[in-house]
Short mmCIF file of C-alpha atoms in Angstrom, two decimals:
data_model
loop_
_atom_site.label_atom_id
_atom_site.label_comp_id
_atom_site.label_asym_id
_atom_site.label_seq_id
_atom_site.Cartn_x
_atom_site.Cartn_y
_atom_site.Cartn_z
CA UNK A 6 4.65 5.64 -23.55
CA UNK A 7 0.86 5.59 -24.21
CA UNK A 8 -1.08 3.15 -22.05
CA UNK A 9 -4.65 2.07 -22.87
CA UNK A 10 -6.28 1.02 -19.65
CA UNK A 11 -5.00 0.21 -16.25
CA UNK A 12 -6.56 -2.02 -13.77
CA UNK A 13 -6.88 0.64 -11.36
CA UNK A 14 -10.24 0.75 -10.71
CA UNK A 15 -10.85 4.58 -8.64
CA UNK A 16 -9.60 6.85 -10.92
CA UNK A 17 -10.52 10.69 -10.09
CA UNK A 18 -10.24 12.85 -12.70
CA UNK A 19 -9.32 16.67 -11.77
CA UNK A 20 -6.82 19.98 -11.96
CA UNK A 21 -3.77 20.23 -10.10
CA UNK A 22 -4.82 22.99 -7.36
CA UNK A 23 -1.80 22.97 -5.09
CA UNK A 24 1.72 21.20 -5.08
CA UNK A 25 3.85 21.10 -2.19
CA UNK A 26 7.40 20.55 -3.02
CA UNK A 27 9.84 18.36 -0.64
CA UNK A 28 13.31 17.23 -1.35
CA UNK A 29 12.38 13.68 -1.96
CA UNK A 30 8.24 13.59 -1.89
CA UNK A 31 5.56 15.93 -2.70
CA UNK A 32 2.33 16.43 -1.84
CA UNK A 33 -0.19 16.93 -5.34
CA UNK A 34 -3.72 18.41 -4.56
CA UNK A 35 -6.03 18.00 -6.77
CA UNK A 36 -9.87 19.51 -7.07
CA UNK A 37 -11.97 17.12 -8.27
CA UNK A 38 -15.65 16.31 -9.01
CA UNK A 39 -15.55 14.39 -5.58
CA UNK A 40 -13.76 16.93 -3.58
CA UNK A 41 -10.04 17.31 -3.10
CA UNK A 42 -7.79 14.54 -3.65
CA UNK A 43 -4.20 14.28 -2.30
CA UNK A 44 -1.23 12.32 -3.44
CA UNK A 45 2.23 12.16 -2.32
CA UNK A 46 4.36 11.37 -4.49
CA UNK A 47 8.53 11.29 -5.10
CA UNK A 48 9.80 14.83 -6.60
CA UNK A 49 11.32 13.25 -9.39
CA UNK A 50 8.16 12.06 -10.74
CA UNK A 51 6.45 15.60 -10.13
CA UNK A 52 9.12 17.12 -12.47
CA UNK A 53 9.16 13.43 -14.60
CA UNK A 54 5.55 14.30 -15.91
CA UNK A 55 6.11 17.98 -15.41
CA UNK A 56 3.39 18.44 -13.43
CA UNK A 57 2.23 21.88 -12.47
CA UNK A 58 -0.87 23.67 -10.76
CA UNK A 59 -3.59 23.81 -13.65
CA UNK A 60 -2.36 20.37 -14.75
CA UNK A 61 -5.04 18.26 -15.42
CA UNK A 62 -4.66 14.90 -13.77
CA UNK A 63 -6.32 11.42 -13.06
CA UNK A 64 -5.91 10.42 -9.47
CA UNK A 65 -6.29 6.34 -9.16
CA UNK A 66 -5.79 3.95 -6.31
CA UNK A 67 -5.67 0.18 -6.25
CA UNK A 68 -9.15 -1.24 -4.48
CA UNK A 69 -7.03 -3.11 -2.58
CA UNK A 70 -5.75 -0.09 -0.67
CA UNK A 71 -9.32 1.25 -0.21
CA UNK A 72 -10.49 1.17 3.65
CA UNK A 73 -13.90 1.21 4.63
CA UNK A 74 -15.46 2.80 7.82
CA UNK A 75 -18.96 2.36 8.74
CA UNK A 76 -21.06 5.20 9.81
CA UNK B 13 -14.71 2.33 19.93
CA UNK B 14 -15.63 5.59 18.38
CA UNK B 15 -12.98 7.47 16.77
CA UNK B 16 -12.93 11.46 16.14
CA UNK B 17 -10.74 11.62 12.92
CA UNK B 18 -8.29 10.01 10.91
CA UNK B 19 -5.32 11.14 8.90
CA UNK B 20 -6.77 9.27 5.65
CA UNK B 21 -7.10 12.67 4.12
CA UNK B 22 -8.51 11.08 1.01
CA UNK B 23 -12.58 10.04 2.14
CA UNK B 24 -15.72 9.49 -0.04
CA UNK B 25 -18.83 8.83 1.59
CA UNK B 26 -21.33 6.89 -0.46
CA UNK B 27 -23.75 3.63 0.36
CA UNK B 28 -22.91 0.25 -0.89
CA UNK B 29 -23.99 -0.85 -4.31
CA UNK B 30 -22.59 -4.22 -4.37
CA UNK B 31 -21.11 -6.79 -2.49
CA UNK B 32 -18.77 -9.91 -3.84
CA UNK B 33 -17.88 -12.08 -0.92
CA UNK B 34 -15.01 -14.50 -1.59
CA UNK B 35 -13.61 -16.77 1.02
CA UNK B 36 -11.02 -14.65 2.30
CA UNK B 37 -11.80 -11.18 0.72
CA UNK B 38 -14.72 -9.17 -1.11
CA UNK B 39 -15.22 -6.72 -3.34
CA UNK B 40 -17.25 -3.56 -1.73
CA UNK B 41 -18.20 -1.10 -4.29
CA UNK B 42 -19.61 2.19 -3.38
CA UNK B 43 -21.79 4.56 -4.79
CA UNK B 44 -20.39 8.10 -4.03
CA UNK B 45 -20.71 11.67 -5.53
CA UNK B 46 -17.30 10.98 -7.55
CA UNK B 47 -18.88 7.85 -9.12
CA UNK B 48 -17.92 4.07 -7.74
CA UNK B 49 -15.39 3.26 -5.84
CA UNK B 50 -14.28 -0.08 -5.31
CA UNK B 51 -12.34 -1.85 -2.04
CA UNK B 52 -11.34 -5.08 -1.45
CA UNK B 53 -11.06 -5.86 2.36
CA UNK B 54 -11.51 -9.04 4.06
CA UNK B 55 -14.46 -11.00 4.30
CA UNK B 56 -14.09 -10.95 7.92
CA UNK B 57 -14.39 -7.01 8.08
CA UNK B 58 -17.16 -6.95 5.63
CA UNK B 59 -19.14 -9.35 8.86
CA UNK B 60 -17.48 -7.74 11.59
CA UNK B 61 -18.87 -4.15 10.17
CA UNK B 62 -21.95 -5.59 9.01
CA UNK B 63 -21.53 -4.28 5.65
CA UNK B 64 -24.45 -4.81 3.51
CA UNK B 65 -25.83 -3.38 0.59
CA UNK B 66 -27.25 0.12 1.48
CA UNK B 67 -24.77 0.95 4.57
CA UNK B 68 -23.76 4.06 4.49
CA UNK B 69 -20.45 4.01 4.25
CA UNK B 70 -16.71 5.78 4.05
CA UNK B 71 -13.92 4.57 1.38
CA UNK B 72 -10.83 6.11 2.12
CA UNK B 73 -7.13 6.12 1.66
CA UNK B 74 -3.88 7.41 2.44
CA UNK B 75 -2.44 10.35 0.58
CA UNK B 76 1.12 8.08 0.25
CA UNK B 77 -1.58 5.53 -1.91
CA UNK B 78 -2.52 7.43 -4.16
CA UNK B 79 -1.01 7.55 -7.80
CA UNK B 80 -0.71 10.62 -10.55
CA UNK B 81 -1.33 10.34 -14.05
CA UNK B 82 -0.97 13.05 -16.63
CA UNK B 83 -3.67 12.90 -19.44
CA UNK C 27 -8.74 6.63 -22.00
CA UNK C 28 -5.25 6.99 -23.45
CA UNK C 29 -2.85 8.36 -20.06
CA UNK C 30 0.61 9.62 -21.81
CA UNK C 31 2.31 9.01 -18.74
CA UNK C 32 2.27 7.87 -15.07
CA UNK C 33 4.32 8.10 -11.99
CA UNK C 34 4.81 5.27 -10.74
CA UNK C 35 8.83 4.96 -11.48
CA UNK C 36 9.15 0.81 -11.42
CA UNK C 37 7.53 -0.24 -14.11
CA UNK C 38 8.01 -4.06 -15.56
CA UNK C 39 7.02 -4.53 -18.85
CA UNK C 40 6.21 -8.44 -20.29
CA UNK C 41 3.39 -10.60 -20.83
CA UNK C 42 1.24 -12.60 -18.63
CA UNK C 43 2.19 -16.31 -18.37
CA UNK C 44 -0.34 -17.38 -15.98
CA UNK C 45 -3.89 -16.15 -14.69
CA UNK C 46 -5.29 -17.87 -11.38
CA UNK C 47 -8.59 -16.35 -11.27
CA UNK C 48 -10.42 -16.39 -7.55
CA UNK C 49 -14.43 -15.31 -6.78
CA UNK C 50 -12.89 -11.54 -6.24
CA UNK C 51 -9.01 -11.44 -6.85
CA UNK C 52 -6.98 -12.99 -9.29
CA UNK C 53 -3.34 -13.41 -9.50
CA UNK C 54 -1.53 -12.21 -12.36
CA UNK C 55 1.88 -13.86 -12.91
CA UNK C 56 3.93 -11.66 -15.59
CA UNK C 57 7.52 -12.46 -17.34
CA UNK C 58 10.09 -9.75 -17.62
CA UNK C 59 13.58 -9.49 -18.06
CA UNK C 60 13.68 -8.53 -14.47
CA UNK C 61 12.26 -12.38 -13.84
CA UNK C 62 8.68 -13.20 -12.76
CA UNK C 63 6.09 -10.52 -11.42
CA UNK C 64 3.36 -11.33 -9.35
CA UNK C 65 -0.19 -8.71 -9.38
CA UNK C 66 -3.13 -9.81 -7.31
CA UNK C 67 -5.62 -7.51 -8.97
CA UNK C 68 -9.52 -7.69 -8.62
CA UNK C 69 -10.60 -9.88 -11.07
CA UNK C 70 -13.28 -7.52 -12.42
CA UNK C 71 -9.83 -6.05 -13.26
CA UNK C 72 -8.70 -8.86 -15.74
CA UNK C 73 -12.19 -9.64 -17.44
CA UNK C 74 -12.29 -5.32 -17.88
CA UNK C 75 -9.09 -5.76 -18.99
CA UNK C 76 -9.34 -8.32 -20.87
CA UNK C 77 -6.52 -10.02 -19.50
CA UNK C 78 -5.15 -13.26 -21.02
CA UNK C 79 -1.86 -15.25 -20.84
CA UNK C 80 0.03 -13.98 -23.89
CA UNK C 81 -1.12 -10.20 -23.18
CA UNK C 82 1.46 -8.13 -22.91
CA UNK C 83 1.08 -5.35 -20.05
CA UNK C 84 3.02 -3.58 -17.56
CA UNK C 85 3.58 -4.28 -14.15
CA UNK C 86 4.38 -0.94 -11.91
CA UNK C 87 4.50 0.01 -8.06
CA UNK C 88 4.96 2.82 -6.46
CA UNK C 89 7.92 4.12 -4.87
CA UNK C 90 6.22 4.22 -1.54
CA UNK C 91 5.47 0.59 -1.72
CA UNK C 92 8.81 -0.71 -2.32
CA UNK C 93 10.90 -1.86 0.67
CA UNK C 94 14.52 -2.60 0.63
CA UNK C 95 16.18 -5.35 2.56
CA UNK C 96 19.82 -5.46 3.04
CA UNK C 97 21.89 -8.68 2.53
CA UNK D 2 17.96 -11.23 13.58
CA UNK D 3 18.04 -13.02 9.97
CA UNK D 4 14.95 -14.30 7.95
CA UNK D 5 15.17 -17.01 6.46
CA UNK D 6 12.04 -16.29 3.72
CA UNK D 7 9.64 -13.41 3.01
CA UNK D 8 6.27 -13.80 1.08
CA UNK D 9 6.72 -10.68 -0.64
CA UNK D 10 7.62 -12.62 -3.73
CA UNK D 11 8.50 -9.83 -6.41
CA UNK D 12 12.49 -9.45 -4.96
CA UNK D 13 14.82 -7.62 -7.43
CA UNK D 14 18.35 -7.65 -6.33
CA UNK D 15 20.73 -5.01 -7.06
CA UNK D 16 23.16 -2.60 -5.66
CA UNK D 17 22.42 1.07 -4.56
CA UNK D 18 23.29 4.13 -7.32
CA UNK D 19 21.74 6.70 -5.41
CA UNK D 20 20.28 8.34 -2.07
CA UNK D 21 18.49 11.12 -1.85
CA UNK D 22 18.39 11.95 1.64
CA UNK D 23 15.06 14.22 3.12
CA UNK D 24 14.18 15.09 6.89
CA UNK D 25 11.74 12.39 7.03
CA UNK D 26 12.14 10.13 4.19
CA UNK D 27 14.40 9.18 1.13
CA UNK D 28 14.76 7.96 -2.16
CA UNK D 29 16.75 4.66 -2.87
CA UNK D 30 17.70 3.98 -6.18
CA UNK D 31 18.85 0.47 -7.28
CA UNK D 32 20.17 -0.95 -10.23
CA UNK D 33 19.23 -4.34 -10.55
CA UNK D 34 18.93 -6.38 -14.19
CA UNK D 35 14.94 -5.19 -14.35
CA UNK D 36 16.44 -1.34 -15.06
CA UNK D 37 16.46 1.20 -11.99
CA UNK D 38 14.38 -0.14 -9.23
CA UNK D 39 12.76 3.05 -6.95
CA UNK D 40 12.26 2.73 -3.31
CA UNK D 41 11.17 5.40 -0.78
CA UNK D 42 11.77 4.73 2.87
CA UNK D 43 12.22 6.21 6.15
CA UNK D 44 15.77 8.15 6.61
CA UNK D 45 15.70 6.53 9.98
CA UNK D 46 15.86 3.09 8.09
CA UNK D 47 18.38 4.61 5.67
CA UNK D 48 20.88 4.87 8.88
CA UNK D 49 19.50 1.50 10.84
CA UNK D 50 20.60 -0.55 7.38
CA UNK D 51 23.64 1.70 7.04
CA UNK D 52 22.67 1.94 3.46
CA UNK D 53 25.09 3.55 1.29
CA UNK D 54 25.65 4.04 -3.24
CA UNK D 55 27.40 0.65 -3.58
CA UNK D 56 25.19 -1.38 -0.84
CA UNK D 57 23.83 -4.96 -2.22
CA UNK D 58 19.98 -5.00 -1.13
CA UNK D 59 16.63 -6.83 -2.28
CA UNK D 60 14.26 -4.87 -2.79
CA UNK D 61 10.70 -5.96 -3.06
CA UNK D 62 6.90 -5.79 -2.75
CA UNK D 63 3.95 -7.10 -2.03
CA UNK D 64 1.85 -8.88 -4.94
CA UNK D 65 -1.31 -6.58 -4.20
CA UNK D 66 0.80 -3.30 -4.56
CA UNK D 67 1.69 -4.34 -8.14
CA UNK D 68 -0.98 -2.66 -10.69
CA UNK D 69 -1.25 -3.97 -14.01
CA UNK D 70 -1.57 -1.99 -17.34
CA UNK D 71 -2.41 -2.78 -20.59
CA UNK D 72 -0.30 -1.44 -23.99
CA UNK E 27 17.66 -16.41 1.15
CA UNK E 28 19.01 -15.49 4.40
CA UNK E 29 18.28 -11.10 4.97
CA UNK E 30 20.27 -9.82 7.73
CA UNK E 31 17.91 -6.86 7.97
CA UNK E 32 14.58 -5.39 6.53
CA UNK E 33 13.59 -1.49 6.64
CA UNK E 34 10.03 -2.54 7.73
CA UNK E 35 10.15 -1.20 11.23
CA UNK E 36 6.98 -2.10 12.40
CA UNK E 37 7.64 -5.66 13.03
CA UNK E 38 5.24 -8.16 15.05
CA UNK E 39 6.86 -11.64 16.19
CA UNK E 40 4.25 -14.42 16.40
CA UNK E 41 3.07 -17.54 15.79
CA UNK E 42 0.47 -18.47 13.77
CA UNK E 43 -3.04 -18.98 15.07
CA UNK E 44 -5.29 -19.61 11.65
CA UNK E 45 -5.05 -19.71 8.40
CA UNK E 46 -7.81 -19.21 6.06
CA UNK E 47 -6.99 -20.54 2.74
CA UNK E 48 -8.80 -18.94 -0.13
CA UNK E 49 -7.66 -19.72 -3.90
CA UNK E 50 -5.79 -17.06 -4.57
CA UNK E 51 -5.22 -15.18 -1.36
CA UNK E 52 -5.15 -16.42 2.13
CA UNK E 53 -5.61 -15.10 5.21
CA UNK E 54 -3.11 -15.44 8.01
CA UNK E 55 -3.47 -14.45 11.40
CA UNK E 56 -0.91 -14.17 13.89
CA UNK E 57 -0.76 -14.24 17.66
CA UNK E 58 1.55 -11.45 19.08
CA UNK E 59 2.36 -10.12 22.15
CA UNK E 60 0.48 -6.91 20.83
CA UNK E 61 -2.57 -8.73 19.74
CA UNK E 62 -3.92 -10.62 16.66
CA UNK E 63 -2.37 -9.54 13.63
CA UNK E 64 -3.58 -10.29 10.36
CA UNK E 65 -2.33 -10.41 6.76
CA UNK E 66 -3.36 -11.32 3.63
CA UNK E 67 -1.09 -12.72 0.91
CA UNK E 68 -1.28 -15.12 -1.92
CA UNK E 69 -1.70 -18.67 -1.22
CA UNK E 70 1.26 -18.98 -3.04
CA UNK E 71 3.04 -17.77 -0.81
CA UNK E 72 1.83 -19.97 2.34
CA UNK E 73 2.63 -23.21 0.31
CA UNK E 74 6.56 -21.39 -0.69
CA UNK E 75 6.74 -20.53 2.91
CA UNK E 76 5.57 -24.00 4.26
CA UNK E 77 3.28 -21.76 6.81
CA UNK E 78 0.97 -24.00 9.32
CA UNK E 79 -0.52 -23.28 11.96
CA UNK E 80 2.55 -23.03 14.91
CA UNK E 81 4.73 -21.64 12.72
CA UNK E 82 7.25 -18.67 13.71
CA UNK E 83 6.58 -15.56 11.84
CA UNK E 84 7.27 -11.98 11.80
CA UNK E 85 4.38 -9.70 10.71
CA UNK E 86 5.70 -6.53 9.43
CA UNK E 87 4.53 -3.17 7.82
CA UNK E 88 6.46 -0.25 5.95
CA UNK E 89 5.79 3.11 8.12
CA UNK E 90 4.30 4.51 4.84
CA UNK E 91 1.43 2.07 5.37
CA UNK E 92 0.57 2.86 8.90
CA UNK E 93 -2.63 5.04 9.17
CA UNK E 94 -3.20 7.14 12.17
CA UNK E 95 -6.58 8.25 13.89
CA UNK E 96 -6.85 10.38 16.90
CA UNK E 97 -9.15 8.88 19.81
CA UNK F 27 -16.88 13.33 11.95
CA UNK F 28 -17.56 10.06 14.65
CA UNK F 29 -16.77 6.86 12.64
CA UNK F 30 -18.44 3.77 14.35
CA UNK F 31 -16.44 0.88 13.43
CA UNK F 32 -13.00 0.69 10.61
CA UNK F 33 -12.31 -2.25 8.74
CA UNK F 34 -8.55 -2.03 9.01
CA UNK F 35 -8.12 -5.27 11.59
CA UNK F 36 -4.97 -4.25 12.59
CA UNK F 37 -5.08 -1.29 15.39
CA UNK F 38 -2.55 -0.49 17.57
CA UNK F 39 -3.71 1.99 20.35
CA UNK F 40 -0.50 3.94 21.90
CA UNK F 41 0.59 7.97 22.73
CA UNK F 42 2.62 9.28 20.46
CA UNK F 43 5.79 9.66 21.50
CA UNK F 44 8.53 11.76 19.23
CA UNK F 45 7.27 13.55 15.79
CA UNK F 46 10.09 14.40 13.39
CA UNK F 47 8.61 16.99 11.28
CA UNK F 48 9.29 17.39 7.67
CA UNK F 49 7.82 20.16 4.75
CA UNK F 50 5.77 17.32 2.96
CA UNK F 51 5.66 13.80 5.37
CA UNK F 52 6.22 13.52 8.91
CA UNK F 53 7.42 10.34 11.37
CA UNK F 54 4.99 9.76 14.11
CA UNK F 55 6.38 7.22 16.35
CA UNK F 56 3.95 5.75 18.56
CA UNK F 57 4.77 4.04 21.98
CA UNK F 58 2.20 0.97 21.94
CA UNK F 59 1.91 -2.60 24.36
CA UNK F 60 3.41 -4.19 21.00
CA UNK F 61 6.61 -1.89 20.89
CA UNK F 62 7.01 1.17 19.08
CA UNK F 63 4.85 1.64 16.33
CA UNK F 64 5.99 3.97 13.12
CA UNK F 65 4.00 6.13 10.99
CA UNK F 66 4.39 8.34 7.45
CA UNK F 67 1.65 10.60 7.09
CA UNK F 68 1.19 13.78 5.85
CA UNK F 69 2.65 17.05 7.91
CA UNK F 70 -0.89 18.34 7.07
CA UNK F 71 -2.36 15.33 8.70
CA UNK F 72 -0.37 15.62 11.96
CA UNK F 73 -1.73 19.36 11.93
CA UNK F 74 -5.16 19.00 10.61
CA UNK F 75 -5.32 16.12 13.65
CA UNK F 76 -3.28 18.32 15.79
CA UNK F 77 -0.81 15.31 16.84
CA UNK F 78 1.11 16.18 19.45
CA UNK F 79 3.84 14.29 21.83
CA UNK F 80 1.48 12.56 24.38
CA UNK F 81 -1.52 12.45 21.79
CA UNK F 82 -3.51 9.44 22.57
CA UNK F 83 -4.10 7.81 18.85
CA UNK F 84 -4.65 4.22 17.07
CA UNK F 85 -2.31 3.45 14.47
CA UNK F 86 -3.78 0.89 12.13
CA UNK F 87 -2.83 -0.80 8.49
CA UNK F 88 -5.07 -3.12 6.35
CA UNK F 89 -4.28 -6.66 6.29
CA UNK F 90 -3.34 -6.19 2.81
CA UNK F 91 -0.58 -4.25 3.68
CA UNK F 92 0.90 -6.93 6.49
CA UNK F 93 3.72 -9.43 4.67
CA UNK F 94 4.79 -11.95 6.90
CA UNK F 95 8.62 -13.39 7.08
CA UNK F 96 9.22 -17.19 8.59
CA UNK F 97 12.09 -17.29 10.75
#
């Protein structure tokens, strides 16, 4: 399936640098412009879109899950 | 209340561009080295924190948030 | 940006019946075969979008967000 | 204790195929009319529902988890 | 509906102390013997729910939500 | 890093009291005024923090992430 936009606005776009492998989630790293960016996500989906170290990636996240913390 | 860290692995310091205040909740979009990021938190927080443009700010969110997509 | 594929699992595919657009969110009310599917996106979202009823999209969560309740 | 309503107002009712059980959390997998609904939960709450392949649940989500693409 | 049980285990009994109605989302906040408690969902959902301020809720989060910072 | 001020509303101050330990996510269960509080983060997290039973922390979610059940 070949999607043309999603609403997700923060989208990081990187290489897959590290994946940790659990029995039902894993954890993707992933080097990016803005520094490293992890995901967890279920297993299935890692092997789903085949992902592998070297993979490149877009990391995204709904705004509405964005916190803010003042300095 | 001053906190030392936080397990929101996932942090991007910038300064706010932009703020939409709604009733309930706003739009807070940040200008950080990975480009803009965009959170939507309540309208109380964004008074509460004194958010205004030019804080200096941190977006962040949890690893469990964040989605993969394979280009 | 064309993404070939994304993992979040629970995806709804149909088309928008209804848009109720707010100063900073807007809900997004979707028909599927699975029954109606409700989005509150940022409504920078829909107009980047382009977002109208009649469009057809996809709905998706992630596995992380879905909770299960027994009856 | 029983609930008479929930806000979270995307429910999808269906019966449990599958669970993959971790240390920490698992994977719930429900077929419900929408297709295979994908949940990932606490193992803890696996055992508190006594969920089992064959148990009728709900499961659902919030309306500002669900992300919206376009085809 | 009537749910016998939910897997959110984080659950908050209260009653409800404000309601801030936007047009889309409102906010709802919740007096509990832990505190205030405060949600956000769609305004929708206060009208289905018949929520005023008095009424009976229970606030509750999925463990996958809950962020931790050390003091 | 000292962070002033969060916006997540919701904070929960507690010790932790059991960890259950898995190769991707951990449970940190947190022992609070308003009952016992449950976390998924990252085993990385709970090491990077260096969480420990009797760890003084805040657990905290955005109001986002709060649905709210009538009884």
């Amino acid at each position: 399936m070949s999607i043309s936009s999603i609403n997700a606005r923060n989208q990081f776009r990187g290489r897959i640098k590290e994946i940790i492998e659990g029995p039902v989630v894993s954890e993707v790293d992933i080097e990016t412009p803005a520094g490293l960016v992890t995901s967890v996500i279920t297993t299935r989906s890692v092997h789903d879109l085949e992902l592998r170290v070297g993979s490149e990636v877009i990391a995204f996240v709904k705004a509405t899950e964005v916190s803010v913390a003042k300095l």
